[in-house]
Amino acid sequence: MRHVIALDVGGTGMKAALVGADGTLLHEARRATGRERGTDAVVETILGFAAELRAHGEERFGTPAVAVGVAVPGIVDAERGIAVYSANLGWRDMPLRKLLGERLGGLPVALGHDVRAGGLAEGRIGAGKGADRFLFVPLGTGIAGAIGIAGTIEAGAHGYAGEIGHIVVRPDGPDCNCGQRGCLETLASASAVTRAWAAASGDPDADAADCAKAVESGDPAAQRVWQNAVDALAAGLVTALTLLDPRTLIIGGGLAEAGETLFTPLRAAVEERVTFQKLPHIVPAALGDTAGCLGAGLLAWDLLSTEVSA
């Protein structure tokens, strides 16, 4: 069975799969990234994991993988196959495509950004399937975005498109690591809600999921924290839809796991803010934490299609 290797590299863990031509997950595996051991060890873990997956595919299906797709966080130069920068993983200008190709005997390698890869999967086989224009926004440690246009993801002129988390929604808000104040991700990410609820509840171990449960139980302090995050998120999303006019807005990540506790007030807050803009369908992501891995697999299949057509 023809298959590709897919790797989604995160700050703490890696998700990997063998993916069939129709997007089917044929085999899944996970492994710690091991960033505490340093950048070189992280890269070696990635290369070794990919080699193990290649061997597993050959043994199980009688044929080796035909390509590799890898999705990584940070700044990515997909065209040159270079992981330019990742604060979490500590690398700069890492030639991952070259290194993986060498380790895997010359297999073609597609390198992509983790959120854009997740958006690609959600757009083609997930919540955005059939939508010609969509915006995928995962609410996790930070907030990023993937702009879907006719089955592809728009990376921008320099690979920075979709950084919705750094839209300033509260100019007098918290300092952001990017150097601005009041960025969307400082107010509406899962980590922002965790910080706000830990402070409001007096429990340093409380997190965003605990806040959502408290909201559902009617806790007024939790409801204030939650509504502040929802209002900030709605402000950022309306800015994005004013610029992009998506048909579907797909919300994923940790906060989306709260279900209608998030989506009911969020839809209302967005609707309150739109004037001339067309209201998109606001839906939860469908693929969960496998989106990035599936997207990496799709990148690999796309690479093969491009090579064949060339």
PDB file of C-alpha atoms in Angstrom:
ATOM      1  CA  MET A   1       0.000   0.000   0.000  1.00  0.00           C
ATOM      2  CA  ARG A   2       1.392   3.372  -1.007  1.00  0.00           C
ATOM      3  CA  HIS A   3       1.889   5.613   1.999  1.00  0.00           C
ATOM      4  CA  VAL A   4       3.786   8.621   3.289  1.00  0.00           C
ATOM      5  CA  ILE A   5       5.408   9.420   6.618  1.00  0.00           C
ATOM      6  CA  ALA A   6       3.868  12.333   8.522  1.00  0.00           C
ATOM      7  CA  LEU A   7       5.418  14.071  11.522  1.00  0.00           C
ATOM      8  CA  ASP A   8       3.929  16.861  13.639  1.00  0.00           C
ATOM      9  CA  VAL A   9       6.676  18.221  15.892  1.00  0.00           C
ATOM     10  CA  GLY A  10       5.528  20.123  18.971  1.00  0.00           C
ATOM     11  CA  GLY A  11       7.313  21.824  21.825  1.00  0.00           C
ATOM     12  CA  THR A  12       6.952  18.827  24.131  1.00  0.00           C
ATOM     13  CA  GLY A  13       5.772  15.938  21.974  1.00  0.00           C
ATOM     14  CA  MET A  14       5.717  14.589  18.446  1.00  0.00           C
ATOM     15  CA  LYS A  15       2.774  12.940  16.723  1.00  0.00           C
ATOM     16  CA  ALA A  16       3.544  10.737  13.753  1.00  0.00           C
ATOM     17  CA  ALA A  17       1.647   8.599  11.284  1.00  0.00           C
ATOM     18  CA  LEU A  18       1.761   6.642   8.096  1.00  0.00           C
ATOM     19  CA  VAL A  19      -0.877   8.171   5.845  1.00  0.00           C
ATOM     20  CA  GLY A  20      -2.556   6.636   2.801  1.00  0.00           C
ATOM     21  CA  ALA A  21      -3.297   8.486  -0.417  1.00  0.00           C
ATOM     22  CA  ASP A  22      -6.882   9.191   0.687  1.00  0.00           C
ATOM     23  CA  GLY A  23      -5.767  10.697   4.021  1.00  0.00           C
ATOM     24  CA  THR A  24      -6.375   7.529   6.024  1.00  0.00           C
ATOM     25  CA  LEU A  25      -4.224   7.067   9.129  1.00  0.00           C
ATOM     26  CA  LEU A  26      -2.629   3.650   8.646  1.00  0.00           C
ATOM     27  CA  HIS A  27      -0.410   3.769  11.729  1.00  0.00           C
ATOM     28  CA  GLU A  28       0.004   6.282  14.567  1.00  0.00           C
ATOM     29  CA  ALA A  29       2.788   6.819  17.082  1.00  0.00           C
ATOM     30  CA  ARG A  30       3.849   9.451  19.610  1.00  0.00           C
ATOM     31  CA  ARG A  31       7.111  10.378  21.234  1.00  0.00           C
ATOM     32  CA  ALA A  32       8.503  13.080  23.513  1.00  0.00           C
ATOM     33  CA  THR A  33      10.386  15.786  21.655  1.00  0.00           C
ATOM     34  CA  GLY A  34      13.030  15.917  24.388  1.00  0.00           C
ATOM     35  CA  ARG A  35      13.789  19.612  24.086  1.00  0.00           C
ATOM     36  CA  GLU A  36      15.365  19.618  27.564  1.00  0.00           C
ATOM     37  CA  ARG A  37      18.269  17.680  26.002  1.00  0.00           C
ATOM     38  CA  GLY A  38      19.067  20.487  23.578  1.00  0.00           C
ATOM     39  CA  THR A  39      18.493  21.320  19.927  1.00  0.00           C
ATOM     40  CA  ASP A  40      20.802  18.689  18.452  1.00  0.00           C
ATOM     41  CA  ALA A  41      19.078  15.968  20.459  1.00  0.00           C
ATOM     42  CA  VAL A  42      15.658  17.176  19.255  1.00  0.00           C
ATOM     43  CA  VAL A  43      16.765  16.993  15.623  1.00  0.00           C
ATOM     44  CA  GLU A  44      18.244  13.532  16.139  1.00  0.00           C
ATOM     45  CA  THR A  45      14.973  12.388  17.748  1.00  0.00           C
ATOM     46  CA  ILE A  46      13.032  13.634  14.707  1.00  0.00           C
ATOM     47  CA  LEU A  47      15.377  11.883  12.284  1.00  0.00           C
ATOM     48  CA  GLY A  48      15.400   8.650  14.263  1.00  0.00           C
ATOM     49  CA  PHE A  49      11.615   8.629  14.635  1.00  0.00           C
ATOM     50  CA  ALA A  50      11.181   9.125  10.874  1.00  0.00           C
ATOM     51  CA  ALA A  51      13.588   6.259  10.165  1.00  0.00           C
ATOM     52  CA  GLU A  52      11.640   3.961  12.510  1.00  0.00           C
ATOM     53  CA  LEU A  53       8.391   4.846  10.753  1.00  0.00           C
ATOM     54  CA  ARG A  54       9.960   4.111   7.376  1.00  0.00           C
ATOM     55  CA  ALA A  55      11.093   0.689   8.618  1.00  0.00           C
ATOM     56  CA  HIS A  56       7.668  -0.040  10.121  1.00  0.00           C
ATOM     57  CA  GLY A  57       5.889   0.851   6.879  1.00  0.00           C
ATOM     58  CA  GLU A  58       8.204  -1.323   4.820  1.00  0.00           C
ATOM     59  CA  GLU A  59       7.696  -4.274   7.161  1.00  0.00           C
ATOM     60  CA  ARG A  60       3.921  -3.871   7.430  1.00  0.00           C
ATOM     61  CA  PHE A  61       3.035  -2.979   3.846  1.00  0.00           C
ATOM     62  CA  GLY A  62       5.896  -4.555   1.950  1.00  0.00           C
ATOM     63  CA  THR A  63       6.975  -1.245   0.452  1.00  0.00           C
ATOM     64  CA  PRO A  64       8.719   1.835   1.833  1.00  0.00           C
ATOM     65  CA  ALA A  65       7.076   5.231   2.174  1.00  0.00           C
ATOM     66  CA  VAL A  66       7.110   7.348  -0.980  1.00  0.00           C
ATOM     67  CA  ALA A  67       7.574  10.736   0.718  1.00  0.00           C
ATOM     68  CA  VAL A  68       7.766  12.500   4.069  1.00  0.00           C
ATOM     69  CA  GLY A  69       5.833  15.479   5.422  1.00  0.00           C
ATOM     70  CA  VAL A  70       6.901  17.265   8.576  1.00  0.00           C
ATOM     71  CA  ALA A  71       5.143  20.137  10.338  1.00  0.00           C
ATOM     72  CA  VAL A  72       7.053  22.262  12.855  1.00  0.00           C
ATOM     73  CA  PRO A  73       6.293  25.338  14.974  1.00  0.00           C
ATOM     74  CA  GLY A  74       7.826  28.774  14.618  1.00  0.00           C
ATOM     75  CA  ILE A  75       8.993  30.435  11.437  1.00  0.00           C
ATOM     76  CA  VAL A  76       9.274  28.086   8.466  1.00  0.00           C
ATOM     77  CA  ASP A  77      10.728  28.580   4.984  1.00  0.00           C
ATOM     78  CA  ALA A  78       8.783  25.803   3.281  1.00  0.00           C
ATOM     79  CA  GLU A  79      10.172  26.558  -0.162  1.00  0.00           C
ATOM     80  CA  ARG A  80      13.790  26.024   0.936  1.00  0.00           C
ATOM     81  CA  GLY A  81      12.927  23.342   3.485  1.00  0.00           C
ATOM     82  CA  ILE A  82      14.391  25.265   6.413  1.00  0.00           C
ATOM     83  CA  ALA A  83      13.018  25.578   9.946  1.00  0.00           C
ATOM     84  CA  VAL A  84      14.058  29.203  10.382  1.00  0.00           C
ATOM     85  CA  TYR A  85      13.317  29.778  14.056  1.00  0.00           C
ATOM     86  CA  SER A  86      11.538  28.170  16.985  1.00  0.00           C
ATOM     87  CA  ALA A  87      11.744  29.604  20.485  1.00  0.00           C
ATOM     88  CA  ASN A  88      10.377  26.374  21.974  1.00  0.00           C
ATOM     89  CA  LEU A  89      12.792  24.040  20.182  1.00  0.00           C
ATOM     90  CA  GLY A  90      15.787  26.358  20.146  1.00  0.00           C
ATOM     91  CA  TRP A  91      16.767  26.057  16.512  1.00  0.00           C
ATOM     92  CA  ARG A  92      17.727  28.639  13.929  1.00  0.00           C
ATOM     93  CA  ASP A  93      18.034  27.981  10.197  1.00  0.00           C
ATOM     94  CA  MET A  94      17.758  24.207  10.613  1.00  0.00           C
ATOM     95  CA  PRO A  95      17.856  22.485   7.161  1.00  0.00           C
ATOM     96  CA  LEU A  96      15.312  19.830   8.133  1.00  0.00           C
ATOM     97  CA  ARG A  97      14.362  18.845   4.587  1.00  0.00           C
ATOM     98  CA  LYS A  98      17.987  18.124   3.714  1.00  0.00           C
ATOM     99  CA  LEU A  99      18.657  16.251   6.959  1.00  0.00           C
ATOM    100  CA  LEU A 100      15.554  14.082   6.668  1.00  0.00           C
ATOM    101  CA  GLY A 101      16.205  13.349   3.011  1.00  0.00           C
ATOM    102  CA  GLU A 102      19.710  12.192   3.815  1.00  0.00           C
ATOM    103  CA  ARG A 103      18.601   9.998   6.715  1.00  0.00           C
ATOM    104  CA  LEU A 104      15.796   8.421   4.689  1.00  0.00           C
ATOM    105  CA  GLY A 105      17.743   7.514   1.569  1.00  0.00           C
ATOM    106  CA  GLY A 106      16.719  10.427  -0.631  1.00  0.00           C
ATOM    107  CA  LEU A 107      12.963  10.366  -0.022  1.00  0.00           C
ATOM    108  CA  PRO A 108      11.263  13.617  -1.053  1.00  0.00           C
ATOM    109  CA  VAL A 109      10.474  15.757   2.005  1.00  0.00           C
ATOM    110  CA  ALA A 110       7.830  18.482   2.443  1.00  0.00           C
ATOM    111  CA  LEU A 111       8.319  20.888   5.333  1.00  0.00           C
ATOM    112  CA  GLY A 112       5.456  23.011   6.650  1.00  0.00           C
ATOM    113  CA  HIS A 113       4.231  25.159   9.522  1.00  0.00           C
ATOM    114  CA  ASP A 114       2.278  23.252  12.171  1.00  0.00           C
ATOM    115  CA  VAL A 115      -0.818  25.469  12.242  1.00  0.00           C
ATOM    116  CA  ARG A 116      -0.974  25.802   8.454  1.00  0.00           C
ATOM    117  CA  ALA A 117      -0.644  22.020   8.159  1.00  0.00           C
ATOM    118  CA  GLY A 118      -3.492  21.594  10.635  1.00  0.00           C
ATOM    119  CA  GLY A 119      -5.540  24.085   8.646  1.00  0.00           C
ATOM    120  CA  LEU A 120      -4.852  22.200   5.430  1.00  0.00           C
ATOM    121  CA  ALA A 121      -6.210  19.005   6.992  1.00  0.00           C
ATOM    122  CA  GLU A 122      -9.262  20.705   8.504  1.00  0.00           C
ATOM    123  CA  GLY A 123      -9.987  22.348   5.153  1.00  0.00           C
ATOM    124  CA  ARG A 124      -9.711  19.236   3.008  1.00  0.00           C
ATOM    125  CA  ILE A 125     -10.977  16.440   5.233  1.00  0.00           C
ATOM    126  CA  GLY A 126     -12.230  18.129   8.417  1.00  0.00           C
ATOM    127  CA  ALA A 127     -14.605  20.897   9.453  1.00  0.00           C
ATOM    128  CA  GLY A 128     -13.856  23.068   6.419  1.00  0.00           C
ATOM    129  CA  LYS A 129     -14.414  20.386   3.792  1.00  0.00           C
ATOM    130  CA  GLY A 130     -16.245  21.945   0.863  1.00  0.00           C
ATOM    131  CA  ALA A 131     -15.589  25.542   1.964  1.00  0.00           C
ATOM    132  CA  ASP A 132     -13.764  27.570  -0.690  1.00  0.00           C
ATOM    133  CA  ARG A 133     -12.595  30.160   1.874  1.00  0.00           C
ATOM    134  CA  PHE A 134     -12.014  29.429   5.558  1.00  0.00           C
ATOM    135  CA  LEU A 135      -9.983  30.570   8.533  1.00  0.00           C
ATOM    136  CA  PHE A 136      -8.692  27.977  11.007  1.00  0.00           C
ATOM    137  CA  VAL A 137      -7.851  29.346  14.460  1.00  0.00           C
ATOM    138  CA  PRO A 138      -6.531  26.974  17.141  1.00  0.00           C
ATOM    139  CA  LEU A 139      -6.700  28.377  20.686  1.00  0.00           C
ATOM    140  CA  GLY A 140      -3.827  26.776  22.543  1.00  0.00           C
ATOM    141  CA  THR A 141      -0.728  28.021  24.321  1.00  0.00           C
ATOM    142  CA  GLY A 142      -0.847  30.856  21.808  1.00  0.00           C
ATOM    143  CA  ILE A 143      -3.150  31.715  18.926  1.00  0.00           C
ATOM    144  CA  ALA A 144      -2.295  31.410  15.259  1.00  0.00           C
ATOM    145  CA  GLY A 145      -4.343  31.078  12.106  1.00  0.00           C
ATOM    146  CA  ALA A 146      -4.403  29.322   8.757  1.00  0.00           C
ATOM    147  CA  ILE A 147      -6.028  31.034   5.781  1.00  0.00           C
ATOM    148  CA  GLY A 148      -7.644  28.489   3.465  1.00  0.00           C
ATOM    149  CA  ILE A 149      -8.239  29.394  -0.176  1.00  0.00           C
ATOM    150  CA  ALA A 150      -9.546  26.833  -2.669  1.00  0.00           C
ATOM    151  CA  GLY A 151      -7.960  23.815  -1.005  1.00  0.00           C
ATOM    152  CA  THR A 152      -4.604  25.428  -0.236  1.00  0.00           C
ATOM    153  CA  ILE A 153      -3.224  27.469   2.675  1.00  0.00           C
ATOM    154  CA  GLU A 154      -1.996  30.994   2.041  1.00  0.00           C
ATOM    155  CA  ALA A 155       1.433  31.420   3.620  1.00  0.00           C
ATOM    156  CA  GLY A 156       1.964  35.053   2.633  1.00  0.00           C
ATOM    157  CA  ALA A 157       4.899  36.692   0.895  1.00  0.00           C
ATOM    158  CA  HIS A 158       7.308  35.839   3.727  1.00  0.00           C
ATOM    159  CA  GLY A 159       5.569  32.874   5.383  1.00  0.00           C
ATOM    160  CA  TYR A 160       3.998  34.969   8.153  1.00  0.00           C
ATOM    161  CA  ALA A 161       0.358  35.032   7.023  1.00  0.00           C
ATOM    162  CA  GLY A 162      -2.317  34.130   9.542  1.00  0.00           C
ATOM    163  CA  GLU A 163      -0.652  35.388  12.733  1.00  0.00           C
ATOM    164  CA  ILE A 164      -3.998  36.475  14.133  1.00  0.00           C
ATOM    165  CA  GLY A 165      -2.753  36.015  17.695  1.00  0.00           C
ATOM    166  CA  HIS A 166      -0.770  39.228  17.302  1.00  0.00           C
ATOM    167  CA  ILE A 167      -3.670  41.447  16.309  1.00  0.00           C
ATOM    168  CA  VAL A 168      -3.830  44.078  19.070  1.00  0.00           C
ATOM    169  CA  VAL A 169      -7.329  44.010  20.577  1.00  0.00           C
ATOM    170  CA  ARG A 170      -6.606  45.841  23.857  1.00  0.00           C
ATOM    171  CA  PRO A 171      -3.896  48.515  23.381  1.00  0.00           C
ATOM    172  CA  ASP A 172      -3.576  48.879  27.169  1.00  0.00           C
ATOM    173  CA  GLY A 173      -3.549  45.105  27.705  1.00  0.00           C
ATOM    174  CA  PRO A 174      -0.844  42.695  28.880  1.00  0.00           C
ATOM    175  CA  ASP A 175       2.650  42.703  27.430  1.00  0.00           C
ATOM    176  CA  CYS A 176       3.162  40.145  24.663  1.00  0.00           C
ATOM    177  CA  ASN A 177       6.384  38.288  23.876  1.00  0.00           C
ATOM    178  CA  CYS A 178       6.266  39.812  20.387  1.00  0.00           C
ATOM    179  CA  GLY A 179       6.904  43.264  21.875  1.00  0.00           C
ATOM    180  CA  GLN A 180       3.368  44.648  21.594  1.00  0.00           C
ATOM    181  CA  ARG A 181       0.693  45.049  24.249  1.00  0.00           C
ATOM    182  CA  GLY A 182      -2.801  43.604  24.283  1.00  0.00           C
ATOM    183  CA  CYS A 183      -2.313  41.005  21.542  1.00  0.00           C
ATOM    184  CA  LEU A 184      -5.196  38.593  21.094  1.00  0.00           C
ATOM    185  CA  GLU A 185      -3.221  35.630  22.401  1.00  0.00           C
ATOM    186  CA  THR A 186      -2.429  37.417  25.682  1.00  0.00           C
ATOM    187  CA  LEU A 187      -6.180  37.599  26.365  1.00  0.00           C
ATOM    188  CA  ALA A 188      -7.962  34.721  24.643  1.00  0.00           C
ATOM    189  CA  SER A 189      -5.569  31.778  24.351  1.00  0.00           C
ATOM    190  CA  ALA A 190      -5.959  28.733  26.590  1.00  0.00           C
ATOM    191  CA  SER A 191      -2.893  29.849  28.531  1.00  0.00           C
ATOM    192  CA  ALA A 192      -4.347  33.363  28.969  1.00  0.00           C
ATOM    193  CA  VAL A 193      -7.581  31.935  30.381  1.00  0.00           C
ATOM    194  CA  THR A 194      -5.545  29.650  32.632  1.00  0.00           C
ATOM    195  CA  ARG A 195      -3.595  32.614  34.023  1.00  0.00           C
ATOM    196  CA  ALA A 196      -6.721  34.711  34.547  1.00  0.00           C
ATOM    197  CA  TRP A 197      -8.675  31.924  36.242  1.00  0.00           C
ATOM    198  CA  ALA A 198      -5.762  30.896  38.475  1.00  0.00           C
ATOM    199  CA  ALA A 199      -5.611  34.508  39.685  1.00  0.00           C
ATOM    200  CA  ALA A 200      -9.382  34.932  40.049  1.00  0.00           C
ATOM    201  CA  SER A 201      -9.936  31.601  41.803  1.00  0.00           C
ATOM    202  CA  GLY A 202      -6.888  31.799  44.027  1.00  0.00           C
ATOM    203  CA  ASP A 203      -5.859  28.309  42.904  1.00  0.00           C
ATOM    204  CA  PRO A 204      -2.437  28.386  41.187  1.00  0.00           C
ATOM    205  CA  ASP A 205      -3.087  24.937  39.689  1.00  0.00           C
ATOM    206  CA  ALA A 206      -6.421  25.868  38.075  1.00  0.00           C
ATOM    207  CA  ASP A 207      -6.482  25.887  34.278  1.00  0.00           C
ATOM    208  CA  ALA A 208      -8.737  26.866  31.380  1.00  0.00           C
ATOM    209  CA  ALA A 209     -10.618  23.564  31.505  1.00  0.00           C
ATOM    210  CA  ASP A 210     -11.374  24.189  35.185  1.00  0.00           C
ATOM    211  CA  CYS A 211     -12.619  27.662  34.290  1.00  0.00           C
ATOM    212  CA  ALA A 212     -14.979  26.211  31.668  1.00  0.00           C
ATOM    213  CA  LYS A 213     -16.391  23.765  34.224  1.00  0.00           C
ATOM    214  CA  ALA A 214     -16.898  26.600  36.708  1.00  0.00           C
ATOM    215  CA  VAL A 215     -18.691  28.618  34.024  1.00  0.00           C
ATOM    216  CA  GLU A 216     -21.028  25.684  33.409  1.00  0.00           C
ATOM    217  CA  SER A 217     -21.756  25.456  37.139  1.00  0.00           C
ATOM    218  CA  GLY A 218     -22.704  29.155  37.240  1.00  0.00           C
ATOM    219  CA  ASP A 219     -19.667  30.580  39.056  1.00  0.00           C
ATOM    220  CA  PRO A 220     -19.855  34.388  38.497  1.00  0.00           C
ATOM    221  CA  ALA A 221     -16.086  34.922  38.763  1.00  0.00           C
ATOM    222  CA  ALA A 222     -15.467  32.231  36.142  1.00  0.00           C
ATOM    223  CA  GLN A 223     -18.142  33.739  33.921  1.00  0.00           C
ATOM    224  CA  ARG A 224     -16.365  37.121  34.055  1.00  0.00           C
ATOM    225  CA  VAL A 225     -13.018  35.589  33.150  1.00  0.00           C
ATOM    226  CA  TRP A 226     -14.593  33.550  30.350  1.00  0.00           C
ATOM    227  CA  GLN A 227     -16.577  36.465  28.917  1.00  0.00           C
ATOM    228  CA  ASN A 228     -13.487  38.702  28.909  1.00  0.00           C
ATOM    229  CA  ALA A 229     -11.678  36.083  26.820  1.00  0.00           C
ATOM    230  CA  VAL A 230     -14.680  35.614  24.514  1.00  0.00           C
ATOM    231  CA  ASP A 231     -14.993  39.382  23.969  1.00  0.00           C
ATOM    232  CA  ALA A 232     -11.305  39.695  23.101  1.00  0.00           C
ATOM    233  CA  LEU A 233     -11.518  36.700  20.786  1.00  0.00           C
ATOM    234  CA  ALA A 234     -14.576  38.110  19.026  1.00  0.00           C
ATOM    235  CA  ALA A 235     -12.802  41.433  18.485  1.00  0.00           C
ATOM    236  CA  GLY A 236      -9.824  39.706  16.894  1.00  0.00           C
ATOM    237  CA  LEU A 237     -11.989  37.436  14.757  1.00  0.00           C
ATOM    238  CA  VAL A 238     -14.073  40.331  13.432  1.00  0.00           C
ATOM    239  CA  THR A 239     -10.865  42.089  12.380  1.00  0.00           C
ATOM    240  CA  ALA A 240      -9.805  38.899  10.601  1.00  0.00           C
ATOM    241  CA  LEU A 241     -13.117  38.346   8.854  1.00  0.00           C
ATOM    242  CA  THR A 242     -13.213  42.005   7.795  1.00  0.00           C
ATOM    243  CA  LEU A 243      -9.909  41.446   5.988  1.00  0.00           C
ATOM    244  CA  LEU A 244     -10.434  37.900   4.728  1.00  0.00           C
ATOM    245  CA  ASP A 245     -14.206  37.371   4.348  1.00  0.00           C
ATOM    246  CA  PRO A 246     -14.079  33.614   5.079  1.00  0.00           C
ATOM    247  CA  ARG A 247     -17.115  31.427   4.450  1.00  0.00           C
ATOM    248  CA  THR A 248     -16.280  29.232   7.456  1.00  0.00           C
ATOM    249  CA  LEU A 249     -14.456  30.032  10.679  1.00  0.00           C
ATOM    250  CA  ILE A 250     -13.014  26.885  12.302  1.00  0.00           C
ATOM    251  CA  ILE A 251     -12.053  27.135  15.969  1.00  0.00           C
ATOM    252  CA  GLY A 252      -9.808  24.447  17.457  1.00  0.00           C
ATOM    253  CA  GLY A 253      -7.290  23.933  20.232  1.00  0.00           C
ATOM    254  CA  GLY A 254      -7.785  23.454  23.945  1.00  0.00           C
ATOM    255  CA  LEU A 255     -10.466  26.104  24.476  1.00  0.00           C
ATOM    256  CA  ALA A 256     -12.651  24.615  21.742  1.00  0.00           C
ATOM    257  CA  GLU A 257     -12.938  21.461  23.833  1.00  0.00           C
ATOM    258  CA  ALA A 258     -15.377  23.421  26.019  1.00  0.00           C
ATOM    259  CA  GLY A 259     -17.931  22.981  23.221  1.00  0.00           C
ATOM    260  CA  GLU A 260     -20.998  25.207  23.380  1.00  0.00           C
ATOM    261  CA  THR A 261     -19.692  26.817  26.567  1.00  0.00           C
ATOM    262  CA  LEU A 262     -17.360  28.586  24.137  1.00  0.00           C
ATOM    263  CA  PHE A 263     -19.274  28.561  20.873  1.00  0.00           C
ATOM    264  CA  THR A 264     -22.643  29.911  22.058  1.00  0.00           C
ATOM    265  CA  PRO A 265     -21.259  33.159  23.574  1.00  0.00           C
ATOM    266  CA  LEU A 266     -18.609  33.453  20.842  1.00  0.00           C
ATOM    267  CA  ARG A 267     -21.134  33.332  18.003  1.00  0.00           C
ATOM    268  CA  ALA A 268     -23.218  35.941  19.820  1.00  0.00           C
ATOM    269  CA  ALA A 269     -20.218  38.210  20.449  1.00  0.00           C
ATOM    270  CA  VAL A 270     -19.099  38.045  16.820  1.00  0.00           C
ATOM    271  CA  GLU A 271     -22.637  38.699  15.569  1.00  0.00           C
ATOM    272  CA  GLU A 272     -22.920  41.753  17.833  1.00  0.00           C
ATOM    273  CA  ARG A 273     -19.759  43.253  16.320  1.00  0.00           C
ATOM    274  CA  VAL A 274     -20.332  42.763  12.603  1.00  0.00           C
ATOM    275  CA  THR A 275     -21.842  45.624  10.647  1.00  0.00           C
ATOM    276  CA  PHE A 276     -21.476  45.276   6.867  1.00  0.00           C
ATOM    277  CA  GLN A 277     -19.482  42.039   7.065  1.00  0.00           C
ATOM    278  CA  LYS A 278     -21.024  38.704   6.168  1.00  0.00           C
ATOM    279  CA  LEU A 279     -21.219  36.409   9.181  1.00  0.00           C
ATOM    280  CA  PRO A 280     -19.308  33.165   8.536  1.00  0.00           C
ATOM    281  CA  HIS A 281     -20.276  29.740   9.831  1.00  0.00           C
ATOM    282  CA  ILE A 282     -18.429  29.391  13.159  1.00  0.00           C
ATOM    283  CA  VAL A 283     -17.741  25.708  13.787  1.00  0.00           C
ATOM    284  CA  PRO A 284     -15.509  23.546  15.989  1.00  0.00           C
ATOM    285  CA  ALA A 285     -12.508  21.835  14.461  1.00  0.00           C
ATOM    286  CA  ALA A 286     -13.154  18.173  13.614  1.00  0.00           C
ATOM    287  CA  LEU A 287      -9.741  16.509  13.694  1.00  0.00           C
ATOM    288  CA  GLY A 288      -8.514  17.290  17.201  1.00  0.00           C
ATOM    289  CA  ASP A 289      -4.815  16.956  17.851  1.00  0.00           C
ATOM    290  CA  THR A 290      -4.293  14.766  14.768  1.00  0.00           C
ATOM    291  CA  ALA A 291      -4.847  17.738  12.410  1.00  0.00           C
ATOM    292  CA  GLY A 292      -1.181  18.732  12.196  1.00  0.00           C
ATOM    293  CA  CYS A 293      -0.072  15.176  11.524  1.00  0.00           C
ATOM    294  CA  LEU A 294      -2.720  14.619   8.862  1.00  0.00           C
ATOM    295  CA  GLY A 295      -1.765  17.948   7.318  1.00  0.00           C
ATOM    296  CA  ALA A 296       1.883  16.912   7.181  1.00  0.00           C
ATOM    297  CA  GLY A 297       0.783  13.794   5.322  1.00  0.00           C
ATOM    298  CA  LEU A 298      -1.229  15.881   2.855  1.00  0.00           C
ATOM    299  CA  LEU A 299       1.825  18.085   2.275  1.00  0.00           C
ATOM    300  CA  ALA A 300       3.810  14.978   1.382  1.00  0.00           C
ATOM    301  CA  TRP A 301       1.157  13.781  -1.094  1.00  0.00           C
ATOM    302  CA  ASP A 302       0.948  17.279  -2.576  1.00  0.00           C
ATOM    303  CA  LEU A 303       4.715  17.263  -3.057  1.00  0.00           C
ATOM    304  CA  LEU A 304       4.520  14.006  -4.986  1.00  0.00           C
ATOM    305  CA  SER A 305       1.694  15.383  -7.165  1.00  0.00           C
ATOM    306  CA  THR A 306       3.759  18.476  -7.925  1.00  0.00           C
ATOM    307  CA  GLU A 307       6.807  16.396  -8.864  1.00  0.00           C
ATOM    308  CA  VAL A 308       4.731  14.188 -11.161  1.00  0.00           C
ATOM    309  CA  SER A 309       3.079  17.154 -12.905  1.00  0.00           C
ATOM    310  CA  ALA A 310       6.468  18.856 -13.276  1.00  0.00           C
TER     311      ALA A 310
END
